[in-house]
Coordinates of N, CA and C and ligand atoms in Angstrom, one line a residue:
M28 N 1.4 -1.4 0.0 CA -0.2 0.1 0.0 C 0.7 1.2 0.0
R29 N 0.3 2.4 -0.6 CA 1.4 3.6 -0.5 C 0.9 4.3 0.3
R30 N 2.0 4.9 0.9 CA 2.1 5.7 2.3 C 1.4 7.1 1.9
P31 N 0.3 7.2 3.0 CA -0.2 8.4 2.7 C 0.4 9.8 2.8
L32 N 0.7 11.0 1.9 CA 0.7 11.7 2.1 C 0.4 12.9 2.2
I33 N 0.3 13.8 3.5 CA -0.6 15.3 3.6 C 0.0 16.4 3.2
A34 N -0.1 17.2 2.1 CA 0.9 18.1 2.1 C -0.1 19.6 2.1
G35 N 0.6 20.3 3.0 CA 0.0 22.2 3.2 C 1.0 22.9 2.1
N36 N 0.3 23.7 1.3 CA 0.9 24.5 0.7 C 0.7 25.5 1.0
W37 N 1.3 26.7 2.0 CA 0.8 27.8 2.7 C 0.6 28.8 1.7
K38 N 1.1 28.9 0.4 CA 0.8 30.2 -0.3 C 1.6 31.4 0.0
M39 N 0.8 32.4 -0.3 CA 1.5 33.8 0.6 C 0.9 34.3 2.1
H40 N 0.9 33.2 2.9 CA 0.4 33.6 3.9 C 1.6 33.3 5.3
M41 N 1.3 33.9 6.7 CA 1.9 33.4 7.2 C 3.5 34.1 7.8
T42 N 3.8 34.7 8.8 CA 4.9 35.8 9.3 C 5.6 34.4 9.9
L43 N 6.7 35.1 10.4 CA 7.3 34.1 10.8 C 7.0 33.3 12.5
A44 N 6.4 34.9 13.0 CA 5.8 34.2 14.7 C 4.4 33.1 14.4
D45 N 3.7 33.7 13.0 CA 2.4 32.5 13.1 C 2.7 31.4 12.4
A46 N 4.0 31.3 11.7 CA 4.5 30.2 11.5 C 4.8 29.0 12.7
R47 N 5.9 29.5 13.4 CA 6.3 29.2 14.4 C 4.9 28.4 15.6
A48 N 4.0 29.4 15.6 CA 2.8 29.0 16.4 C 1.9 27.5 15.9
L49 N 2.1 27.8 14.4 CA 1.0 27.1 13.5 C 1.6 25.4 13.8
I50 N 2.9 25.4 13.7 CA 3.9 24.3 13.7 C 3.7 23.8 15.2
K51 N 3.9 24.4 16.3 CA 3.9 24.0 17.2 C 2.5 23.3 17.8
D52 N 1.4 24.0 17.1 CA 0.5 23.2 17.6 C 0.0 21.9 17.1
I53 N 0.2 22.1 15.4 CA 0.1 21.3 14.7 C 1.2 20.1 15.1
D54 N 2.4 20.2 16.0 CA 3.3 18.9 16.2 C 2.7 18.6 17.5
Q55 N 1.9 19.5 18.5 CA 1.2 18.9 19.9 C -0.1 18.1 19.4
R56 N -0.5 18.0 18.3 CA -1.8 17.6 17.9 C -1.5 16.3 17.1
L57 N -0.5 16.3 16.7 CA -0.1 14.9 15.7 C 0.4 13.9 17.3
G58 N 0.9 14.3 18.1 CA 1.7 13.6 19.4 C 0.3 12.9 19.6
Q59 N -0.8 13.4 20.0 CA -1.8 12.9 20.9 C -3.0 12.1 19.9
L60 N -2.5 12.1 18.1 CA -3.2 11.2 17.1 C -2.6 9.7 17.2
D61 N -3.3 8.9 17.0 CA -2.9 7.3 16.6 C -2.8 7.1 15.2
G62 N -2.0 6.2 14.6 CA -1.3 6.2 13.2 C -0.4 7.0 12.4
T63 N -0.9 8.0 13.2 CA 0.2 9.3 12.4 C 1.6 8.9 11.8
S64 N 2.1 7.7 12.5 CA 3.4 7.5 12.4 C 3.3 6.9 10.4
D65 N 2.4 6.9 10.2 CA 1.9 5.8 9.0 C 2.0 6.9 7.8
V66 N 1.5 7.9 8.4 CA 1.4 9.0 7.2 C 2.4 10.3 7.3
D67 N 3.5 10.6 5.9 CA 4.2 11.5 5.5 C 3.4 12.7 5.7
V68 N 3.8 13.9 6.6 CA 3.1 15.2 6.9 C 3.8 16.2 6.4
L69 N 4.2 16.9 5.0 CA 4.8 17.9 4.3 C 4.1 19.2 4.6
I70 N 4.4 20.6 4.8 CA 4.2 22.0 4.8 C 5.2 22.9 4.1
C71 N 4.6 23.2 3.2 CA 5.2 24.1 2.1 C 5.1 25.7 2.4
P72 N 5.9 26.1 3.0 CA 6.3 27.7 3.5 C 6.3 28.4 2.1
P73 N 6.4 29.8 2.6 CA 6.7 30.6 1.6 C 8.5 30.9 1.3
F74 N 9.2 31.0 0.8 CA 10.7 30.8 0.9 C 11.7 31.9 1.9
T75 N 11.0 33.1 2.1 CA 11.4 33.6 3.2 C 11.5 32.5 5.1
L76 N 10.7 32.0 5.2 CA 10.5 30.9 6.0 C 11.0 29.6 6.1
L77 N 11.8 29.1 5.1 CA 12.4 27.8 4.9 C 13.3 27.7 5.7
F78 N 14.6 28.7 6.3 CA 15.1 28.3 7.0 C 14.7 28.5 8.4
P79 N 14.2 29.5 8.8 CA 13.9 29.2 10.5 C 12.8 28.2 10.8
I80 N 12.0 27.2 9.4 CA 11.3 26.3 9.7 C 12.1 24.8 9.7
A81 N 12.9 25.1 9.2 CA 14.2 24.1 9.5 C 14.3 23.7 10.8
K82 N 14.5 25.0 11.5 CA 14.5 24.8 13.2 C 13.7 23.9 13.3
A83 N 12.4 24.6 13.2 CA 11.2 25.0 13.8 C 10.7 23.1 13.6
V84 N 10.8 22.4 12.2 CA 10.5 20.7 12.5 C 11.9 20.0 13.2
A85 N 12.4 20.4 13.0 CA 13.9 19.6 13.5 C 13.7 18.5 14.5
D86 N 12.9 18.6 15.5 CA 12.4 17.8 16.3 C 10.9 16.9 16.3
S87 N 10.5 17.0 14.6 CA 9.3 16.7 14.8 C 9.2 16.1 13.3
P88 N 8.1 15.2 12.8 CA 7.9 14.3 12.0 C 7.6 15.4 11.1
I89 N 7.3 16.6 10.8 CA 7.0 17.3 9.8 C 8.1 17.4 8.7
M90 N 7.6 17.1 7.5 CA 8.7 17.8 6.5 C 8.3 18.8 5.8
F91 N 9.3 19.3 5.6 CA 9.2 20.9 4.5 C 9.5 20.8 3.3
G92 N 8.8 21.8 2.3 CA 9.2 22.1 1.2 C 9.1 23.3 0.5
A93 N 9.2 23.4 -0.8 CA 9.2 25.0 -1.5 C 8.0 24.1 -2.0
Q94 N 7.7 25.9 -2.6 CA 6.5 26.0 -3.4 C 6.6 26.5 -4.7
D95 N 8.0 26.5 -5.5 CA 8.5 26.6 -6.6 C 9.4 26.8 -6.7
V96 N 10.4 26.8 -7.9 CA 11.8 26.8 -8.0 C 12.3 27.5 -9.3
H97 N 13.1 27.8 -9.8 CA 13.5 28.4 -10.9 C 14.1 27.6 -11.7
E98 N 14.0 27.4 -12.9 CA 14.9 25.9 -13.8 C 16.3 26.1 -13.8
E99 N 16.8 27.3 -14.0 CA 17.9 27.9 -14.2 C 18.7 26.9 -12.4
S100 N 20.3 26.7 -12.6 CA 20.8 26.9 -11.6 C 21.3 27.8 -10.4
Q101 N 21.5 29.2 -11.5 CA 21.8 29.9 -11.4 C 22.2 31.2 -12.2
G102 N 22.3 32.7 -11.9 CA 22.0 33.3 -13.0 C 21.5 34.8 -13.0
A103 N 21.1 35.7 -13.5 CA 20.1 37.0 -14.2 C 19.2 36.9 -14.1
F104 N 18.3 36.0 -12.6 CA 17.1 35.7 -12.8 C 16.5 36.6 -11.4
T105 N 16.4 37.9 -11.4 CA 16.0 38.4 -10.1 C 14.7 38.3 -9.4
G106 N 14.6 37.9 -8.6 CA 13.3 37.5 -7.6 C 13.1 36.2 -7.3
E107 N 14.2 35.3 -8.1 CA 14.3 34.0 -8.3 C 14.7 33.0 -7.5
V108 N 14.8 31.7 -6.8 CA 14.9 30.9 -6.1 C 15.5 29.9 -7.1
S109 N 16.8 29.0 -6.4 CA 17.5 28.1 -7.5 C 17.1 27.0 -6.5
V110 N 17.1 25.6 -7.5 CA 17.5 24.2 -6.5 C 18.3 24.1 -5.3
E111 N 19.3 24.2 -5.8 CA 21.0 24.5 -5.0 C 20.3 25.2 -3.5
M112 N 19.6 26.3 -3.9 CA 19.7 27.3 -2.6 C 18.5 26.7 -1.4
L113 N 17.6 26.4 -2.3 CA 16.7 25.1 -1.5 C 17.2 24.2 -0.6
K114 N 17.7 23.4 -1.1 CA 18.3 22.6 -0.6 C 19.5 22.7 0.4
D115 N 20.3 23.9 0.2 CA 20.2 25.0 1.4 C 19.5 24.9 2.7
T116 N 18.9 24.9 2.5 CA 17.6 24.7 3.6 C 17.1 23.8 4.4
G117 N 17.6 22.8 3.5 CA 17.3 21.3 4.0 C 15.8 20.7 3.4
C118 N 15.2 21.5 2.8 CA 13.9 21.0 2.4 C 14.1 19.6 1.3
T119 N 12.9 19.0 1.3 CA 13.2 17.7 0.5 C 12.0 17.8 -0.6
H120 N 11.1 18.7 -0.6 CA 10.0 18.6 -1.5 C 10.2 20.1 -2.4
V121 N 9.7 20.1 -3.7 CA 9.2 21.1 -4.2 C 8.1 21.1 -4.9
I122 N 7.2 21.9 -4.8 CA 5.9 21.9 -5.4 C 6.2 22.8 -7.3
V123 N 6.0 21.4 -8.4 CA 6.0 22.6 -9.6 C 4.6 22.4 -10.2
G124 N 4.2 23.4 -11.0 CA 2.7 23.5 -11.4 C 1.7 23.7 -11.3
H125 N 1.7 24.4 -9.8 CA 0.2 24.3 -9.7 C -0.5 25.6 -10.5
S126 N -1.5 25.7 -10.3 CA -2.5 26.0 -11.0 C -2.4 27.2 -10.8
E127 N -2.1 28.8 -9.7 CA -1.5 29.8 -9.6 C -0.7 29.8 -10.6
R128 N 0.0 28.8 -10.8 CA 1.5 29.3 -11.2 C 1.2 29.5 -13.2
R129 N 0.4 28.1 -13.0 CA -0.2 28.6 -15.0 C -0.7 29.8 -15.1
Q130 N -2.1 29.9 -14.0 CA -2.9 31.0 -14.3 C -2.6 32.2 -13.9
L131 N -1.7 32.6 -13.0 CA -1.6 33.9 -12.5 C -0.6 34.8 -12.8
F132 N 0.7 33.5 -13.4 CA 2.1 33.8 -13.5 C 2.7 33.1 -15.4
G133 N 1.1 32.8 -16.2 CA 1.6 32.3 -17.8 C 2.5 31.0 -17.7
E134 N 2.9 30.4 -16.3 CA 3.9 29.4 -16.9 C 2.9 28.1 -17.4
K135 N 3.8 27.8 -18.4 CA 3.4 26.8 -19.1 C 4.1 25.4 -18.9
N136 N 4.0 24.2 -19.5 CA 4.1 23.0 -19.3 C 5.8 22.4 -19.7
D137 N 6.1 23.5 -20.5 CA 7.8 23.4 -21.3 C 8.5 24.0 -19.9
R138 N 7.8 25.2 -19.1 CA 9.2 25.5 -18.1 C 8.9 24.5 -16.7
F139 N 7.5 24.0 -16.8 CA 7.7 22.9 -15.6 C 8.3 21.6 -15.7
A140 N 8.6 21.5 -17.2 CA 9.4 19.8 -17.7 C 10.8 20.3 -17.3
R141 N 11.0 21.4 -17.2 CA 12.8 21.8 -16.7 C 12.7 22.1 -15.5
K142 N 11.2 22.6 -14.6 CA 11.3 22.6 -13.4 C 11.8 21.0 -12.9
V143 N 11.0 19.8 -13.3 CA 10.8 18.6 -12.8 C 11.9 18.0 -12.6
R144 N 13.1 18.3 -14.2 CA 14.3 18.0 -14.2 C 15.2 18.8 -12.7
A145 N 15.0 19.9 -12.6 CA 15.7 20.5 -11.8 C 15.8 19.9 -10.8
V146 N 14.4 19.9 -10.1 CA 14.0 19.4 -8.6 C 14.5 18.1 -8.7
T147 N 14.4 17.2 -9.5 CA 14.7 15.5 -9.7 C 16.3 15.5 -9.3
G148 N 16.5 16.1 -10.5 CA 18.1 16.3 -10.5 C 19.0 16.0 -9.6
A149 N 18.1 17.4 -8.7 CA 19.3 17.7 -7.7 C 18.8 16.5 -5.9
G150 N 18.3 15.7 -6.4 CA 17.6 14.7 -5.5 C 16.8 15.1 -4.5
L151 N 15.5 16.2 -4.8 CA 14.4 16.3 -4.1 C 13.7 15.8 -5.1
T152 N 12.3 16.0 -4.1 CA 11.0 15.3 -4.7 C 10.6 16.3 -5.4
V153 N 9.6 16.2 -6.3 CA 8.9 16.9 -6.9 C 6.9 16.6 -6.9
I154 N 6.7 17.6 -6.4 CA 4.8 17.7 -6.6 C 4.4 17.9 -7.4
Y155 N 4.2 17.7 -8.7 CA 3.8 18.2 -9.9 C 2.4 18.1 -9.9
C156 N 1.6 19.2 -10.3 CA 0.5 19.7 -10.1 C -0.2 19.5 -11.4
V157 N -1.2 19.4 -11.1 CA -2.3 18.8 -13.1 C -3.4 19.3 -13.2
G158 N -4.1 20.0 -13.5 CA -5.8 19.5 -13.1 C -6.4 20.5 -14.1
E159 N -7.7 20.1 -14.5 CA -8.4 20.9 -15.6 C -9.7 22.2 -14.9
T160 N -9.9 23.3 -15.5 CA -10.5 24.1 -15.9 C -12.0 23.8 -15.6
L161 N -13.1 25.2 -15.4 CA -14.0 24.5 -15.4 C -14.8 24.4 -16.9
A162 N -14.3 25.2 -17.4 CA -14.6 24.9 -19.0 C -13.6 23.9 -19.5
D163 N -12.7 23.1 -19.0 CA -12.0 22.2 -20.1 C -13.4 21.2 -19.6
R164 N -13.4 21.1 -18.0 CA -14.8 19.8 -17.5 C -16.0 19.8 -18.5
E165 N -16.7 21.5 -18.2 CA -17.7 21.6 -18.9 C -17.6 20.9 -21.0
G166 N -16.2 21.2 -21.0 CA -16.3 20.9 -22.6 C -16.1 19.4 -22.9
G167 N -15.9 19.0 -21.7 CA -15.5 16.7 -22.2 C -14.2 17.4 -21.6
K168 N -13.6 18.1 -22.1 CA -12.0 18.0 -22.1 C -10.8 17.5 -21.1
T169 N -11.9 17.3 -20.0 CA -10.7 16.8 -18.5 C -9.2 16.2 -18.7
R170 N -9.7 14.7 -19.3 CA -9.1 13.7 -19.6 C -7.5 14.1 -21.2
Q171 N -8.0 15.0 -22.0 CA -7.4 15.7 -22.6 C -6.4 16.0 -22.3
V172 N -6.9 17.3 -21.4 CA -5.8 18.3 -20.5 C -4.6 17.6 -19.6
V173 N -5.9 17.2 -18.9 CA -4.6 16.4 -18.0 C -3.4 15.3 -18.7
D174 N -4.1 14.8 -19.8 CA -2.7 13.9 -20.3 C -2.1 14.7 -21.0
R175 N -2.6 15.8 -21.4 CA -0.9 16.4 -22.0 C -0.4 17.0 -21.0
Q176 N -0.7 17.7 -19.6 CA -0.1 18.2 -18.4 C 0.7 16.7 -18.1
M177 N 0.3 15.9 -18.4 CA 1.7 14.7 -17.8 C 2.3 14.5 -18.9
S178 N 1.8 14.2 -20.2 CA 2.9 14.1 -21.3 C 4.3 14.6 -21.4
E179 N 3.7 16.3 -21.6 CA 4.6 16.9 -22.5 C 5.7 17.4 -20.8
V180 N 5.2 16.9 -19.6 CA 6.5 17.2 -18.0 C 6.8 15.9 -18.0
I181 N 6.3 14.9 -18.5 CA 6.6 13.6 -17.0 C 7.2 12.9 -18.5
G182 N 8.5 12.6 -18.2 CA 8.8 11.2 -19.6 C 9.6 10.5 -18.2
P183 N 10.1 9.6 -19.1 CA 10.9 8.2 -18.6 C 12.0 8.7 -18.2
D184 N 12.5 9.7 -18.4 CA 14.3 10.4 -17.5 C 13.8 10.9 -16.5
V185 N 12.2 10.8 -15.9 CA 12.4 11.4 -14.3 C 12.4 10.4 -13.8
P186 N 12.8 10.4 -12.5 CA 13.1 9.5 -11.6 C 12.0 9.4 -10.6
A187 N 11.4 8.3 -10.9 CA 10.0 8.0 -10.7 C 9.9 8.1 -9.4
D188 N 11.3 7.5 -8.3 CA 10.8 7.8 -6.7 C 11.3 9.1 -6.0
R189 N 11.5 10.3 -7.3 CA 11.3 11.5 -6.8 C 10.2 12.2 -7.1
L190 N 9.0 11.4 -7.4 CA 7.9 12.2 -8.0 C 6.5 11.8 -7.7
V191 N 5.9 13.0 -7.3 CA 4.4 12.8 -6.6 C 3.4 13.6 -7.7
V192 N 2.5 13.1 -8.0 CA 1.6 14.0 -9.1 C 0.2 14.2 -8.1
A193 N 0.3 15.6 -8.1 CA -1.1 16.4 -7.6 C -1.9 16.0 -8.4
Y194 N -3.5 15.8 -8.4 CA -4.4 16.4 -9.1 C -5.5 17.7 -8.6
E195 N -5.4 18.0 -9.1 CA -6.1 19.7 -8.6 C -7.0 20.5 -9.2
P196 N -8.3 19.8 -9.5 CA -9.4 20.5 -10.6 C -9.2 21.9 -10.2
V197 N -9.0 22.9 -11.1 CA -8.9 24.3 -10.6 C -9.6 24.8 -10.3
W198 N -10.7 24.5 -10.6 CA -12.3 24.8 -10.3 C -12.9 24.7 -8.6
A199 N -11.8 23.8 -8.1 CA -12.5 23.4 -6.9 C -11.0 23.9 -6.0
I200 N -9.9 24.8 -6.3 CA -9.1 25.3 -5.7 C -9.4 26.8 -5.1
G201 N -9.8 26.4 -3.8 CA -10.1 27.4 -3.1 C -11.5 28.9 -3.0
T202 N -12.4 27.4 -3.6 CA -13.4 27.8 -4.0 C -14.5 27.5 -3.1
G203 N -14.0 26.0 -2.3 CA -15.1 25.4 -1.5 C -15.6 24.4 -2.0
K204 N -15.5 24.3 -3.8 CA -15.8 23.0 -4.1 C -15.1 22.5 -4.2
T205 N -15.8 20.6 -3.9 CA -14.9 19.3 -4.1 C -15.1 18.7 -4.9
A206 N -14.4 18.0 -5.7 CA -14.6 17.5 -6.9 C -15.2 15.8 -6.1
T207 N -16.0 14.9 -6.1 CA -16.6 14.4 -5.8 C -15.5 12.8 -5.9
A208 N -15.7 11.9 -4.5 CA -14.8 11.3 -4.5 C -14.5 10.6 -5.9
D209 N -16.1 10.8 -6.6 CA -16.0 9.7 -8.0 C -15.4 10.4 -8.9
Q210 N -15.8 11.4 -9.4 CA -15.2 12.7 -10.0 C -13.6 12.4 -10.0
A211 N -12.6 12.8 -8.4 CA -11.4 12.5 -8.0 C -11.1 11.3 -8.9
Q212 N -11.7 10.0 -8.2 CA -10.9 8.9 -8.4 C -10.6 8.7 -10.2
E213 N -11.6 8.9 -10.8 CA -11.5 8.5 -12.1 C -10.2 9.5 -13.0
V214 N -9.7 10.7 -12.3 CA -8.7 11.3 -12.9 C -7.7 10.7 -12.8
H215 N -7.4 10.4 -11.2 CA -6.7 9.8 -10.6 C -6.1 8.5 -11.5
G216 N -7.3 7.5 -11.7 CA -7.3 6.6 -12.4 C -6.7 6.5 -13.9
W217 N -6.7 7.6 -14.1 CA -6.0 7.8 -15.4 C -4.7 8.5 -15.4
I218 N -4.5 9.3 -14.6 CA -3.1 9.8 -14.1 C -2.3 8.6 -14.0
R219 N -2.6 7.5 -13.5 CA -2.0 6.7 -13.1 C -1.6 5.7 -14.4
G220 N -2.6 5.5 -15.3 CA -2.4 4.6 -16.3 C -1.4 5.7 -17.6
N221 N -1.5 7.0 -17.4 CA -0.4 7.9 -17.9 C 0.8 7.4 -17.5
L222 N 1.1 7.3 -16.1 CA 2.4 6.9 -15.4 C 3.0 5.6 -15.9
A223 N 2.0 4.6 -16.2 CA 2.1 3.3 -16.4 C 2.5 3.6 -17.8
S224 N 1.9 4.4 -18.9 CA 2.6 4.1 -19.9 C 3.7 4.9 -20.2
T225 N 4.4 6.0 -19.1 CA 5.6 6.5 -19.3 C 6.7 5.6 -18.9
F226 N 6.0 5.0 -17.5 CA 7.0 4.0 -16.9 C 7.0 2.8 -16.7
D227 N 6.6 1.7 -16.2 CA 6.0 1.0 -16.4 C 4.8 0.5 -15.3
Q228 N 3.9 -0.7 -15.4 CA 2.7 -0.7 -13.9 C 3.0 -0.6 -12.7
A229 N 4.5 -1.4 -12.7 CA 4.4 -1.7 -11.4 C 5.4 -0.1 -10.6
T230 N 5.7 0.6 -11.9 CA 6.4 1.9 -11.1 C 5.2 2.9 -11.0
A231 N 4.5 2.8 -12.0 CA 3.2 3.9 -12.0 C 2.4 3.2 -10.9
D232 N 2.3 2.2 -10.1 CA 1.9 1.6 -8.5 C 2.8 1.9 -7.5
R233 N 3.7 2.7 -7.3 CA 4.3 2.9 -6.1 C 4.3 4.8 -6.2
I234 N 4.2 5.4 -7.8 CA 3.8 6.8 -7.5 C 2.3 7.3 -6.5
R235 N 3.2 8.7 -5.9 CA 1.8 8.6 -4.9 C 0.9 9.5 -5.9
I236 N -0.4 9.9 -5.8 CA -0.7 10.7 -6.7 C -1.9 11.8 -5.3
L237 N -1.9 13.0 -5.1 CA -2.2 13.7 -4.1 C -3.8 14.1 -4.8
Y238 N -4.9 14.3 -4.0 CA -5.9 15.1 -4.7 C -5.7 16.3 -3.5
G239 N -5.9 17.7 -4.6 CA -6.1 18.9 -3.7 C -7.3 19.6 -4.3
G240 N -7.8 20.1 -4.0 CA -9.2 21.0 -4.2 C -9.9 21.4 -3.4
S241 N -9.9 22.2 -2.2 CA -10.9 21.8 -0.9 C -11.2 21.2 0.1
V242 N -9.9 20.5 0.1 CA -10.0 19.5 1.0 C -10.2 19.8 2.8
K243 N -10.8 19.2 3.1 CA -11.8 19.9 4.7 C -11.4 18.3 5.4
P244 N -11.7 18.8 6.7 CA -11.9 17.3 7.5 C -12.9 16.5 7.0
V245 N -14.1 17.8 6.6 CA -15.5 17.1 6.6 C -15.8 16.3 5.3
N246 N -14.5 16.4 4.2 CA -14.6 15.4 3.1 C -13.3 14.5 3.0
A247 N -12.5 14.3 3.7 CA -11.2 14.2 3.5 C -11.0 12.5 3.5
A248 N -12.2 12.0 4.3 CA -11.9 10.4 4.7 C -12.6 9.9 3.2
E249 N -14.0 10.7 2.4 CA -14.3 10.0 1.5 C -13.1 9.9 0.4
L250 N -12.5 10.8 0.5 CA -11.3 11.1 -0.7 C -10.2 10.2 -1.0
L251 N -9.9 10.1 0.5 CA -8.7 9.2 0.7 C -8.8 7.9 0.6
G252 N -10.4 7.5 0.7 CA -10.9 6.3 0.9 C -10.7 5.8 -0.8
Q253 N -10.4 6.3 -1.9 CA -10.5 6.0 -3.3 C -9.3 5.1 -2.8
G254 N -9.3 4.0 -4.2 CA -8.0 3.4 -4.4 C -6.7 4.4 -5.0
D255 N -7.3 5.0 -5.7 CA -6.0 6.0 -6.3 C -5.6 7.4 -5.8
I256 N -6.1 7.1 -4.9 CA -6.0 8.8 -3.9 C -5.3 8.2 -3.1
D257 N -3.7 8.8 -2.7 CA -2.8 8.8 -1.9 C -2.7 9.9 -0.9
G258 N -3.6 10.6 -0.9 CA -3.0 11.5 0.1 C -3.8 13.3 -0.7
A259 N -3.1 14.3 0.2 CA -3.8 15.3 -0.6 C -2.8 16.8 -0.2
L260 N -3.3 17.5 -1.2 CA -2.2 18.7 -1.3 C -3.3 19.5 -0.7
V261 N -3.3 20.6 0.3 CA -4.4 21.1 0.9 C -3.7 22.8 1.0
G262 N -4.4 23.3 1.0 CA -4.3 25.0 0.7 C -5.1 25.3 1.9
G263 N -6.2 26.2 1.9 CA -7.0 26.7 2.8 C -6.6 26.2 4.4
A264 N -7.4 24.9 4.2 CA -7.5 23.9 5.5 C -6.0 23.5 6.5
C265 N -4.7 24.2 5.6 CA -3.5 23.5 6.4 C -3.0 24.6 6.9
L266 N -4.0 26.3 6.8 CA -3.6 26.9 7.8 C -4.1 27.0 9.3
V267 N -5.2 25.9 9.4 CA -5.6 26.1 10.9 C -5.0 24.5 11.0
S268 N -4.8 24.5 12.3 CA -3.9 23.5 12.4 C -5.0 22.5 13.0
E269 N -6.4 22.6 13.8 CA -7.6 21.5 14.0 C -7.4 20.8 12.6
D270 N -7.9 21.8 11.6 CA -8.2 21.5 10.6 C -7.1 20.3 9.6
F271 N -5.7 20.9 9.5 CA -4.9 20.2 8.9 C -4.6 18.6 9.7
T272 N -4.6 18.7 11.2 CA -4.2 17.5 12.0 C -6.0 16.7 11.5
A273 N -6.7 16.8 11.4 CA -7.9 16.1 11.0 C -7.8 15.3 10.0
I274 N -7.1 15.9 8.7 CA -6.9 15.6 7.4 C -5.6 14.4 7.5
I275 N -5.1 14.8 8.2 CA -4.2 13.7 8.5 C -4.8 12.5 9.2
A276 N -5.3 13.3 10.5 CA -5.5 11.9 11.3 C -6.6 10.9 10.3
A277 N -7.3 11.4 8.9 CA -8.5 10.6 8.0 C -7.3 9.6 7.8
A278 N -6.3 10.3 6.9 CA -5.2 9.5 6.6 C -4.5 8.5 7.3
A279 N -4.5 8.5 8.7 CA -3.8 7.6 9.8 C -5.0 6.9 9.7
A280 N -6.6 7.0 9.8 CA -7.3 6.0 9.8 C -7.2 5.1 8.8
R281 N -7.1 5.5 7.8 CA -7.4 4.4 6.5 C -6.2 3.3 6.4
Q282 N -5.0 4.1 7.0 CA -3.6 3.4 7.1 C -4.4 2.0 8.4
L283 N -4.8 2.6 9.4 CA -5.3 1.7 10.4 C -5.8 0.7 10.2
A284 N -7.5 0.9 9.5 CA -8.4 0.2 9.2 C -8.0 -1.4 8.5
Ligands
PEP302 C1 -4.2 24.2 -3.5 O1 -3.7 25.7 -3.4 O2 -3.2 23.5 -3.6 C2 -5.4 24.0 -3.0 C3 -5.7 22.7 -2.7 O3 -6.4 24.9 -2.6 P1 -7.1 24.6 -1.5 O4 -7.6 23.6 -0.3 O5 -7.5 26.2 -0.7 O6 -8.7 24.7 -2.2

């Protein structure tokens, strides 16, 4: 069975003081839950918090990662951060291809392909995000869009053991609308099929595919109960320790069941 991963994307939220308080609270709550040692827990704060967060999580099981990276190793790229700089912080994961990067910053698959290789080439794990817009879904193009986001970015040269995929329907991110468990499972199945064509079935069966899009304590158990949903990428709910740990608890309960 794939070990679940619950990842929190803090986006552009949290000062240092807020971050320390949140981590302390999450850590205390995790200590009171059964089965959380069977779940990987990751937080992805803004770049400025990575160094202090390395210290704040040092004695806890919480891992930390970055929300983005530049594809080049160094150079005249004002405002950007390279993967080697991220490695300096001790972080283990990097999110690439988040829909906000696609929609608000105009980044495209060719760039994500380079970022994925920069991250995995440096020995870090990439969480590569895919997902359709509402217009895509209503136009019956979900499979086509997601397949393209996968095949234009993920090739057999990407180390599969450093790859996590996150399916995040754009219409469900930060909107309070969640894909039904059946809708999410259907797309996760397609993504696993795509991974099997790129790698092979045994490799595809090892890669974790997270669901993201308004995951909350109230819907986490049902989503995580689906065969191809191996965890969650959580936005809003990860900023509230009670909610984030309740989602982790749902993943732990699945493992204990
Ligand atoms: C996200 O930003 O990746 C996300 C899933 O956000 P939310 O949980 O708020 O929909």
